[in-house]
């Protein structure tokens, strides 16, 4: 309804920004998603009026009525992308219009208003410009950007979606998502729980998908694994994705990744790897792979590597697999050459050390 609406952002800079020393202390060891910058974006939506009150403002808590819809019915969605310090010192994001499009696809599924794509990208630009000193200069670190939208009408009825919403962006300096850095992760096959079913919200980046996933992730950790692997809802055999990443299976120079059937998130990293593969001498198939094929492929040696990919996780090798009644190692359990080649190429484009043949890098300042 509002994709053509032009927003004008009011800018209110913080008068209590962290000192240089405080910021440097955070940047020395940022972890993932633990510390936030000095500013945030807020834009409100009212049915009938559209988007309004767009502003960059000091980072701080929200005050919301306890009856606010999002607290009760989880009408919420989010995005995740990063600002990268380029090798030449400038700052850029990666494919922000792809995130804007996915944000709006999620919004449609969640009966929430779409945000004009230009406003989405402008909100990121404003926040990164205001907090540019928070973009790490340490190799491999970045500023993680978290746009999100919540339903803000204080009302408990469920006969109609919320009439009011708030869109926000916060930013958080980030080191590696996995605390061990780039090293193979172990995964747990979840046959007890289901993340997404046909007709559900699997393709949308809505908080409810993640809320329902924590129990399986906790089970994975209890089993000594780093991450959960989700399987299809019907047979619990076909691989879909991981907790916050898509998966690729490497058969020599052939990559197989689960097709986008509506039950998994259409990852932008996944899409980028598919687009890049040919240039790296690799073929990609979007298809189906069962846990039996995964295990048999590793045991025969035909399936040489498996890797996970996503904004936060970048490209991460999968070293070992465990399920209720099976366990096996992928390759020699280490980081394979195809995984590392793809990772190097992607990271090189994102940080500006490799040519950006696809025009993916969006310079901010
Ligand atoms: N799958 C899930 C469930 C995710 O949360 C993410 C992260 O955003 C991905 C896949 C990878 O998506 P992207 O590459 O766009 O970050
Ligand atoms: C991302 O990679 O951006 C994610 O959203 C993954 C996770 C932190 C939820």
CSV table of C-alpha atoms and ligand atoms in Angstrom, one decimal:
chain,number,residue,atom,x,y,z
A,1,UNK,CA,0.0,0.0,0.0
A,2,UNK,CA,2.8,2.4,0.9
A,3,UNK,CA,5.7,1.4,-1.2
A,4,UNK,CA,5.7,4.7,-3.1
A,5,UNK,CA,5.5,6.8,0.0
A,6,UNK,CA,8.6,9.1,0.4
A,7,UNK,CA,9.7,9.5,4.0
A,8,UNK,CA,11.7,12.4,5.4
A,9,UNK,CA,13.9,11.6,8.4
A,10,UNK,CA,14.3,14.0,11.3
A,11,UNK,CA,17.8,13.7,12.8
A,12,UNK,CA,18.3,14.0,16.6
A,13,UNK,CA,21.9,13.2,17.6
A,14,UNK,CA,22.7,11.8,21.0
A,15,UNK,CA,24.0,14.2,23.7
A,16,UNK,CA,25.2,11.2,25.7
A,17,UNK,CA,27.2,9.2,23.1
A,18,UNK,CA,29.8,6.9,24.5
A,19,UNK,CA,33.3,8.3,24.8
A,20,UNK,CA,36.1,7.2,22.4
A,21,UNK,CA,37.6,5.0,25.2
A,22,UNK,CA,34.2,3.4,25.9
A,23,UNK,CA,33.7,2.6,22.3
A,24,UNK,CA,37.2,1.3,21.8
A,25,UNK,CA,36.6,-1.0,24.7
A,26,UNK,CA,33.5,-2.5,23.1
A,27,UNK,CA,35.2,-2.8,19.7
A,28,UNK,CA,38.2,-4.6,21.2
A,29,UNK,CA,35.9,-7.6,21.9
A,30,UNK,CA,32.4,-7.1,20.4
A,31,UNK,CA,31.1,-10.7,20.4
A,32,UNK,CA,27.8,-10.9,18.6
A,33,UNK,CA,24.7,-8.8,19.3
A,34,UNK,CA,25.8,-7.8,22.8
A,35,UNK,CA,26.5,-4.1,22.5
A,36,UNK,CA,24.7,-1.4,20.5
A,37,UNK,CA,25.7,1.9,19.0
A,38,UNK,CA,24.7,5.4,20.1
A,39,UNK,CA,21.7,5.9,17.7
A,40,UNK,CA,18.7,4.1,16.3
A,41,UNK,CA,16.0,4.6,13.7
A,42,UNK,CA,12.3,4.8,14.5
A,43,UNK,CA,9.4,5.2,12.0
A,44,UNK,CA,5.7,4.8,13.0
A,45,UNK,CA,2.8,3.5,10.9
A,46,UNK,CA,-0.9,4.2,11.4
A,47,UNK,CA,-3.6,2.6,9.3
A,48,UNK,CA,-5.1,5.3,7.1
A,49,UNK,CA,-2.1,7.6,7.5
A,50,UNK,CA,0.8,5.4,6.4
A,51,UNK,CA,4.4,5.8,7.6
A,52,UNK,CA,5.2,8.9,9.6
A,53,UNK,CA,7.5,10.3,12.3
A,54,UNK,CA,10.6,8.9,10.7
A,55,UNK,CA,13.7,9.8,12.8
A,56,UNK,CA,17.2,9.0,13.7
A,57,UNK,CA,17.4,9.3,17.5
A,58,UNK,CA,19.6,8.4,20.5
A,59,UNK,CA,19.6,4.7,21.2
A,60,UNK,CA,17.3,3.9,24.2
A,61,UNK,CA,14.5,1.8,25.7
A,62,UNK,CA,10.9,1.9,24.4
A,63,UNK,CA,7.8,2.5,26.6
A,64,UNK,CA,4.9,0.3,25.4
A,65,UNK,CA,1.5,-0.4,26.8
A,66,UNK,CA,1.3,-4.0,28.3
A,67,UNK,CA,-1.6,-4.7,25.9
A,68,UNK,CA,0.6,-3.9,22.9
A,69,UNK,CA,-0.2,-6.5,20.2
A,70,UNK,CA,3.4,-7.7,19.6
A,71,UNK,CA,3.6,-9.0,23.2
A,72,UNK,CA,0.7,-11.2,22.8
A,73,UNK,CA,0.5,-12.4,19.2
A,74,UNK,CA,4.1,-12.0,18.0
A,75,UNK,CA,3.2,-9.9,15.0
A,76,UNK,CA,6.9,-9.0,14.3
A,77,UNK,CA,9.5,-9.4,11.7
A,78,UNK,CA,13.2,-8.5,11.3
A,79,UNK,CA,16.1,-8.4,8.9
A,80,UNK,CA,19.9,-8.8,9.3
A,81,UNK,CA,22.7,-7.3,7.3
A,82,UNK,CA,26.1,-5.8,7.9
A,83,UNK,CA,28.1,-2.7,7.2
A,84,UNK,CA,31.7,-3.5,6.3
A,85,UNK,CA,34.8,-1.4,6.7
A,86,UNK,CA,36.2,-1.5,3.1
A,87,UNK,CA,39.9,-2.1,2.6
A,88,UNK,CA,40.1,1.6,1.3
A,89,UNK,CA,38.6,2.9,4.6
A,90,UNK,CA,35.1,3.6,3.3
A,91,UNK,CA,32.0,1.8,4.6
A,92,UNK,CA,29.5,-0.3,2.6
A,93,UNK,CA,26.6,-2.7,3.0
A,94,UNK,CA,26.0,-5.7,0.9
A,95,UNK,CA,22.8,-6.0,-1.2
A,96,UNK,CA,20.5,-3.9,1.1
A,97,UNK,CA,17.7,-3.8,-1.5
A,98,UNK,CA,17.6,-7.6,-1.3
A,99,UNK,CA,17.0,-7.2,2.4
A,100,UNK,CA,14.4,-4.5,1.8
A,101,UNK,CA,12.5,-6.9,-0.6
A,102,UNK,CA,12.6,-9.8,1.8
A,103,UNK,CA,11.4,-7.4,4.6
A,104,UNK,CA,8.4,-6.6,2.5
A,105,UNK,CA,7.8,-10.3,1.6
A,106,UNK,CA,7.8,-11.1,5.3
A,107,UNK,CA,5.5,-8.1,6.0
A,108,UNK,CA,2.9,-9.4,3.5
A,109,UNK,CA,2.9,-12.8,5.1
A,110,UNK,CA,2.5,-11.3,8.6
A,111,UNK,CA,-0.3,-8.9,7.5
A,112,UNK,CA,2.0,-6.0,8.2
A,113,UNK,CA,2.5,-2.8,6.1
A,114,UNK,CA,5.3,-2.8,3.5
A,115,UNK,CA,8.0,-0.1,3.9
A,116,UNK,CA,9.2,1.7,0.8
A,117,UNK,CA,12.5,0.0,-0.2
A,118,UNK,CA,14.2,3.4,-0.5
A,119,UNK,CA,13.1,4.3,3.0
A,120,UNK,CA,14.5,1.0,4.3
A,121,UNK,CA,17.9,1.6,2.6
A,122,UNK,CA,17.9,5.3,3.7
A,123,UNK,CA,17.3,4.3,7.3
A,124,UNK,CA,20.4,2.1,7.2
A,125,UNK,CA,22.5,4.8,5.6
A,126,UNK,CA,21.5,7.4,8.2
A,127,UNK,CA,22.2,5.1,11.1
A,128,UNK,CA,25.6,3.9,9.7
A,129,UNK,CA,26.6,7.5,8.9
A,130,UNK,CA,25.7,8.7,12.4
A,131,UNK,CA,27.5,5.7,14.0
A,132,UNK,CA,30.3,5.3,11.5
A,133,UNK,CA,33.0,5.2,14.2
A,134,UNK,CA,31.3,2.0,15.4
A,135,UNK,CA,32.1,0.1,12.2
A,136,UNK,CA,35.0,-2.0,13.3
A,137,UNK,CA,38.4,-1.8,11.5
A,138,UNK,CA,39.5,-5.3,12.8
A,139,UNK,CA,39.7,-7.8,10.0
A,140,UNK,CA,36.5,-10.0,9.8
A,141,UNK,CA,34.5,-7.7,12.1
A,142,UNK,CA,31.6,-5.7,10.9
A,143,UNK,CA,28.6,-3.6,12.1
A,144,UNK,CA,25.5,-5.8,12.2
A,145,UNK,CA,22.3,-4.0,11.3
A,146,UNK,CA,19.0,-5.2,12.7
A,147,UNK,CA,16.0,-3.6,11.1
A,148,UNK,CA,12.7,-4.8,12.6
A,149,UNK,CA,9.0,-4.0,12.8
A,150,UNK,CA,6.5,-4.6,15.6
A,151,UNK,CA,2.7,-4.4,15.9
A,152,UNK,CA,2.1,-1.6,18.4
A,153,UNK,CA,-1.7,-1.3,18.7
A,154,UNK,CA,-2.7,-1.9,22.3
A,155,UNK,CA,-5.5,-4.4,21.7
A,156,UNK,CA,-6.1,-8.0,22.5
A,157,UNK,CA,-8.7,-8.9,19.8
A,158,UNK,CA,-7.6,-11.2,17.0
A,159,UNK,CA,-10.3,-10.5,14.5
A,160,UNK,CA,-8.1,-8.0,12.7
A,161,UNK,CA,-4.3,-7.3,12.6
A,162,UNK,CA,-2.8,-4.4,14.5
A,163,UNK,CA,-3.6,-1.0,13.0
A,164,UNK,CA,-0.3,0.5,14.2
A,165,UNK,CA,3.3,-0.5,13.8
A,166,UNK,CA,6.8,0.7,14.5
A,167,UNK,CA,9.8,0.1,12.3
A,168,UNK,CA,13.2,0.4,13.9
A,169,UNK,CA,16.9,-0.2,13.1
A,170,UNK,CA,19.5,-0.9,15.7
A,171,UNK,CA,23.2,-1.6,15.1
A,172,UNK,CA,25.7,-3.8,16.9
A,173,UNK,CA,29.4,-4.3,16.3
A,174,UNK,CA,30.1,-7.9,15.6
A,175,UNK,CA,33.0,-10.3,15.6
A,176,UNK,CA,32.5,-13.9,14.5
A,177,UNK,CA,29.0,-15.4,15.1
A,178,UNK,CA,30.5,-18.6,16.4
A,179,UNK,CA,32.8,-18.0,19.3
A,180,UNK,CA,35.5,-20.4,17.8
A,181,UNK,CA,35.9,-18.2,14.7
A,182,UNK,CA,36.1,-20.0,11.4
A,183,UNK,CA,36.1,-23.6,12.4
A,184,UNK,CA,33.8,-26.5,11.5
A,185,UNK,CA,30.5,-26.7,13.5
A,186,UNK,CA,28.8,-29.8,14.6
A,187,UNK,CA,25.1,-30.1,13.9
A,188,UNK,CA,22.1,-31.9,15.4
A,189,UNK,CA,19.3,-33.3,13.2
A,190,UNK,CA,16.0,-32.3,14.7
A,191,UNK,CA,13.5,-35.1,14.2
A,192,UNK,CA,11.4,-34.3,17.2
A,193,UNK,CA,10.6,-30.7,16.3
A,194,UNK,CA,9.5,-28.9,13.1
A,195,UNK,CA,10.5,-25.3,12.2
A,196,UNK,CA,8.1,-24.7,9.3
A,197,UNK,CA,5.3,-26.4,7.3
A,198,UNK,CA,3.8,-25.7,3.9
A,199,UNK,CA,1.6,-22.7,4.1
A,200,UNK,CA,3.3,-21.5,7.3
A,201,UNK,CA,5.8,-18.7,7.9
A,202,UNK,CA,9.1,-20.5,7.1
A,203,UNK,CA,10.1,-18.1,4.3
A,204,UNK,CA,9.4,-15.1,6.4
A,205,UNK,CA,11.9,-13.6,8.8
A,206,UNK,CA,9.5,-13.4,11.7
A,207,UNK,CA,10.4,-13.7,15.4
A,208,UNK,CA,7.9,-16.6,15.9
A,209,UNK,CA,10.0,-18.9,13.8
A,210,UNK,CA,13.0,-18.3,16.1
A,211,UNK,CA,10.9,-18.5,19.3
A,212,UNK,CA,9.8,-21.9,18.3
A,213,UNK,CA,13.3,-23.0,17.4
A,214,UNK,CA,15.0,-22.4,20.8
A,215,UNK,CA,13.8,-25.7,22.2
A,216,UNK,CA,15.5,-27.6,19.4
A,217,UNK,CA,18.7,-25.5,19.6
A,218,UNK,CA,18.8,-26.2,23.3
A,219,UNK,CA,18.5,-29.9,22.5
A,220,UNK,CA,21.3,-29.6,20.0
A,221,UNK,CA,23.6,-28.0,22.6
A,222,UNK,CA,22.6,-30.7,25.2
A,223,UNK,CA,23.7,-33.3,22.6
A,224,UNK,CA,27.1,-31.6,22.3
A,225,UNK,CA,26.3,-29.9,19.0
A,226,UNK,CA,26.7,-26.3,17.9
A,227,UNK,CA,23.6,-25.9,15.8
A,228,UNK,CA,20.3,-27.5,14.9
A,229,UNK,CA,19.5,-28.7,11.4
A,230,UNK,CA,15.8,-28.5,10.4
A,231,UNK,CA,14.1,-31.2,8.4
A,232,UNK,CA,10.9,-31.2,6.4
A,233,UNK,CA,7.7,-31.2,8.4
A,234,UNK,CA,6.1,-34.3,6.7
A,235,UNK,CA,8.8,-37.0,6.7
A,236,UNK,CA,11.5,-35.5,8.9
A,237,UNK,CA,14.0,-36.7,6.3
A,238,UNK,CA,14.7,-33.8,3.9
A,239,UNK,CA,17.2,-31.1,4.9
A,240,UNK,CA,15.8,-27.6,5.0
A,241,UNK,CA,18.2,-25.2,6.8
A,242,UNK,CA,19.9,-24.4,10.1
A,243,UNK,CA,18.9,-22.2,12.9
A,244,UNK,CA,20.1,-19.0,11.2
A,245,UNK,CA,21.8,-20.3,8.1
A,246,UNK,CA,21.2,-22.0,4.7
A,247,UNK,CA,23.1,-25.2,3.8
A,248,UNK,CA,25.1,-26.3,0.8
A,249,UNK,CA,26.3,-29.8,0.0
A,250,UNK,CA,29.5,-30.1,-2.1
A,251,UNK,CA,29.9,-33.1,-4.4
A,252,UNK,CA,33.2,-32.3,-6.0
A,253,UNK,CA,32.5,-29.3,-8.3
A,254,UNK,CA,28.7,-29.7,-7.9
A,255,UNK,CA,26.8,-27.8,-5.1
A,256,UNK,CA,23.4,-28.9,-4.0
A,257,UNK,CA,21.2,-26.6,-1.8
A,258,UNK,CA,17.7,-27.2,-0.6
A,259,UNK,CA,15.2,-25.5,-3.0
A,260,UNK,CA,13.1,-22.6,-1.8
A,261,UNK,CA,9.8,-24.4,-1.2
A,262,UNK,CA,8.3,-21.8,1.1
A,263,UNK,CA,9.5,-23.5,4.3
A,264,UNK,CA,13.0,-22.1,4.5
A,265,UNK,CA,14.4,-18.6,4.5
A,266,UNK,CA,15.5,-17.3,1.1
A,267,UNK,CA,19.0,-16.3,2.3
A,268,UNK,CA,20.8,-13.5,0.6
A,269,UNK,CA,24.1,-15.2,1.2
A,270,UNK,CA,22.6,-18.4,-0.4
A,271,UNK,CA,21.5,-16.4,-3.4
A,272,UNK,CA,24.9,-14.7,-3.8
A,273,UNK,CA,26.7,-18.0,-3.7
A,274,UNK,CA,24.4,-19.4,-6.3
A,275,UNK,CA,25.1,-16.4,-8.5
A,276,UNK,CA,28.9,-16.6,-7.9
A,277,UNK,CA,29.3,-20.3,-8.3
A,278,UNK,CA,29.8,-20.4,-12.1
A,279,UNK,CA,32.7,-17.9,-11.8
A,280,UNK,CA,34.4,-20.2,-9.3
A,281,UNK,CA,34.0,-23.2,-11.7
A,282,UNK,CA,31.1,-24.7,-9.7
A,283,UNK,CA,27.7,-25.9,-10.7
A,284,UNK,CA,24.7,-25.4,-8.4
A,285,UNK,CA,21.5,-27.4,-8.2
A,286,UNK,CA,18.5,-26.4,-6.1
A,287,UNK,CA,16.9,-29.6,-5.0
A,288,UNK,CA,16.2,-32.0,-2.2
A,289,UNK,CA,18.7,-33.9,0.0
A,290,UNK,CA,17.7,-36.5,2.6
A,291,UNK,CA,19.6,-37.3,5.7
A,292,UNK,CA,20.2,-40.8,4.3
A,293,UNK,CA,21.8,-39.3,1.2
A,294,UNK,CA,23.8,-37.0,3.4
A,295,UNK,CA,25.2,-39.8,5.5
A,296,UNK,CA,25.7,-42.2,2.5
A,297,UNK,CA,27.4,-39.5,0.5
A,298,UNK,CA,29.9,-38.8,3.3
A,299,UNK,CA,30.5,-42.5,3.9
A,300,UNK,CA,31.2,-43.1,0.2
A,301,UNK,CA,33.3,-40.0,-0.2
A,302,UNK,CA,31.1,-38.6,-2.9
A,303,UNK,CA,29.9,-35.8,-0.7
A,304,UNK,CA,33.1,-34.0,0.2
A,305,UNK,CA,32.0,-30.9,2.1
A,306,UNK,CA,29.0,-29.3,3.7
A,307,UNK,CA,28.8,-25.6,4.6
A,308,UNK,CA,26.3,-23.2,6.2
A,309,UNK,CA,25.9,-19.6,5.1
A,310,UNK,CA,24.2,-16.5,6.3
A,311,UNK,CA,24.9,-12.9,7.1
A,312,UNK,CA,25.9,-13.6,10.7
A,313,UNK,CA,27.7,-16.9,10.0
A,314,UNK,CA,29.2,-15.9,6.6
A,315,UNK,CA,30.3,-19.3,5.3
A,316,UNK,CA,30.9,-21.9,8.0
A,317,UNK,CA,32.0,-25.5,7.4
A,318,UNK,CA,29.9,-28.3,8.9
A,319,UNK,CA,32.3,-30.9,10.4
A,320,UNK,CA,30.0,-33.5,12.0
A,321,UNK,CA,26.4,-34.6,12.1
A,322,UNK,CA,24.4,-36.2,14.9
A,323,UNK,CA,20.9,-37.4,15.1
A,324,UNK,CA,18.8,-39.5,17.5
A,325,UNK,CA,20.0,-42.8,15.9
A,326,UNK,CA,23.0,-41.8,13.8
A,327,UNK,CA,26.2,-39.8,13.7
A,328,UNK,CA,28.9,-39.2,11.1
A,329,UNK,CA,31.7,-37.0,10.0
A,330,UNK,CA,31.7,-34.8,6.9
A,331,UNK,CA,35.0,-35.3,4.9
A,332,UNK,CA,37.8,-35.3,7.4
A,333,UNK,CA,35.8,-33.1,9.8
A,334,UNK,CA,37.8,-30.0,8.8
A,335,UNK,CA,37.3,-27.0,6.5
A,336,UNK,CA,37.2,-28.1,2.9
A,337,UNK,CA,38.8,-26.2,-0.1
A,338,UNK,CA,35.5,-25.4,-1.9
A,339,UNK,CA,34.0,-24.0,1.3
A,340,UNK,CA,37.1,-21.8,1.9
A,341,UNK,CA,37.2,-20.7,-1.8
A,342,UNK,CA,33.6,-19.5,-1.6
A,343,UNK,CA,34.1,-17.9,1.8
A,344,UNK,CA,37.2,-16.0,0.5
A,345,UNK,CA,35.5,-14.8,-2.6
A,346,UNK,CA,32.4,-13.6,-0.7
A,347,UNK,CA,34.3,-11.9,2.1
A,348,UNK,CA,36.6,-10.3,-0.5
A,349,UNK,CA,33.6,-8.7,-2.3
A,350,UNK,CA,32.0,-7.6,1.0
A,351,UNK,CA,35.2,-5.9,2.3
A,352,UNK,CA,36.2,-4.5,-1.1
A,353,UNK,CA,39.3,-6.5,-1.7
A,354,UNK,CA,37.8,-8.4,-4.7
A,355,UNK,CA,36.0,-7.0,-7.7
A,356,UNK,CA,32.2,-6.5,-7.3
A,357,UNK,CA,31.1,-7.9,-10.6
A,358,UNK,CA,27.5,-8.2,-9.6
A,359,UNK,CA,27.2,-4.6,-8.2
A,360,UNK,CA,26.3,-5.9,-4.7
A,361,UNK,CA,28.3,-3.5,-2.7
A,362,UNK,CA,26.4,-0.4,-1.6
A,363,UNK,CA,28.7,2.4,-0.5
A,364,UNK,CA,27.4,4.4,2.5
A,365,UNK,CA,30.3,6.8,3.4
B,1,LIG,N1,18.1,-19.1,7.5
B,1,LIG,C1,17.7,-18.5,8.6
B,1,LIG,C2,16.7,-19.2,9.5
B,1,LIG,C3,18.3,-17.3,9.0
B,1,LIG,O1,17.9,-16.7,10.1
B,1,LIG,C4,19.2,-16.7,8.2
B,1,LIG,C5,19.8,-15.4,8.5
B,1,LIG,O2,19.4,-14.4,8.2
B,1,LIG,C6,19.6,-17.3,7.0
B,1,LIG,C7,19.0,-18.5,6.7
B,1,LIG,C8,20.5,-16.7,6.0
B,1,LIG,O3,20.0,-15.6,5.4
B,1,LIG,P1,21.0,-14.4,4.9
B,1,LIG,O4,22.0,-15.0,4.0
B,1,LIG,O5,20.1,-13.5,4.2
B,1,LIG,O6,21.5,-13.8,6.1
B,2,LIG,C1,21.5,-13.2,10.3
B,2,LIG,O1,22.4,-13.9,9.8
B,2,LIG,O2,21.3,-12.0,10.0
B,2,LIG,C2,20.5,-13.8,11.2
B,2,LIG,O3,19.5,-13.2,11.4
B,2,LIG,C3,20.9,-15.0,11.9
B,2,LIG,C4,20.6,-15.0,13.4
B,2,LIG,C5,21.4,-14.0,14.2
B,2,LIG,C6,19.1,-15.0,13.6
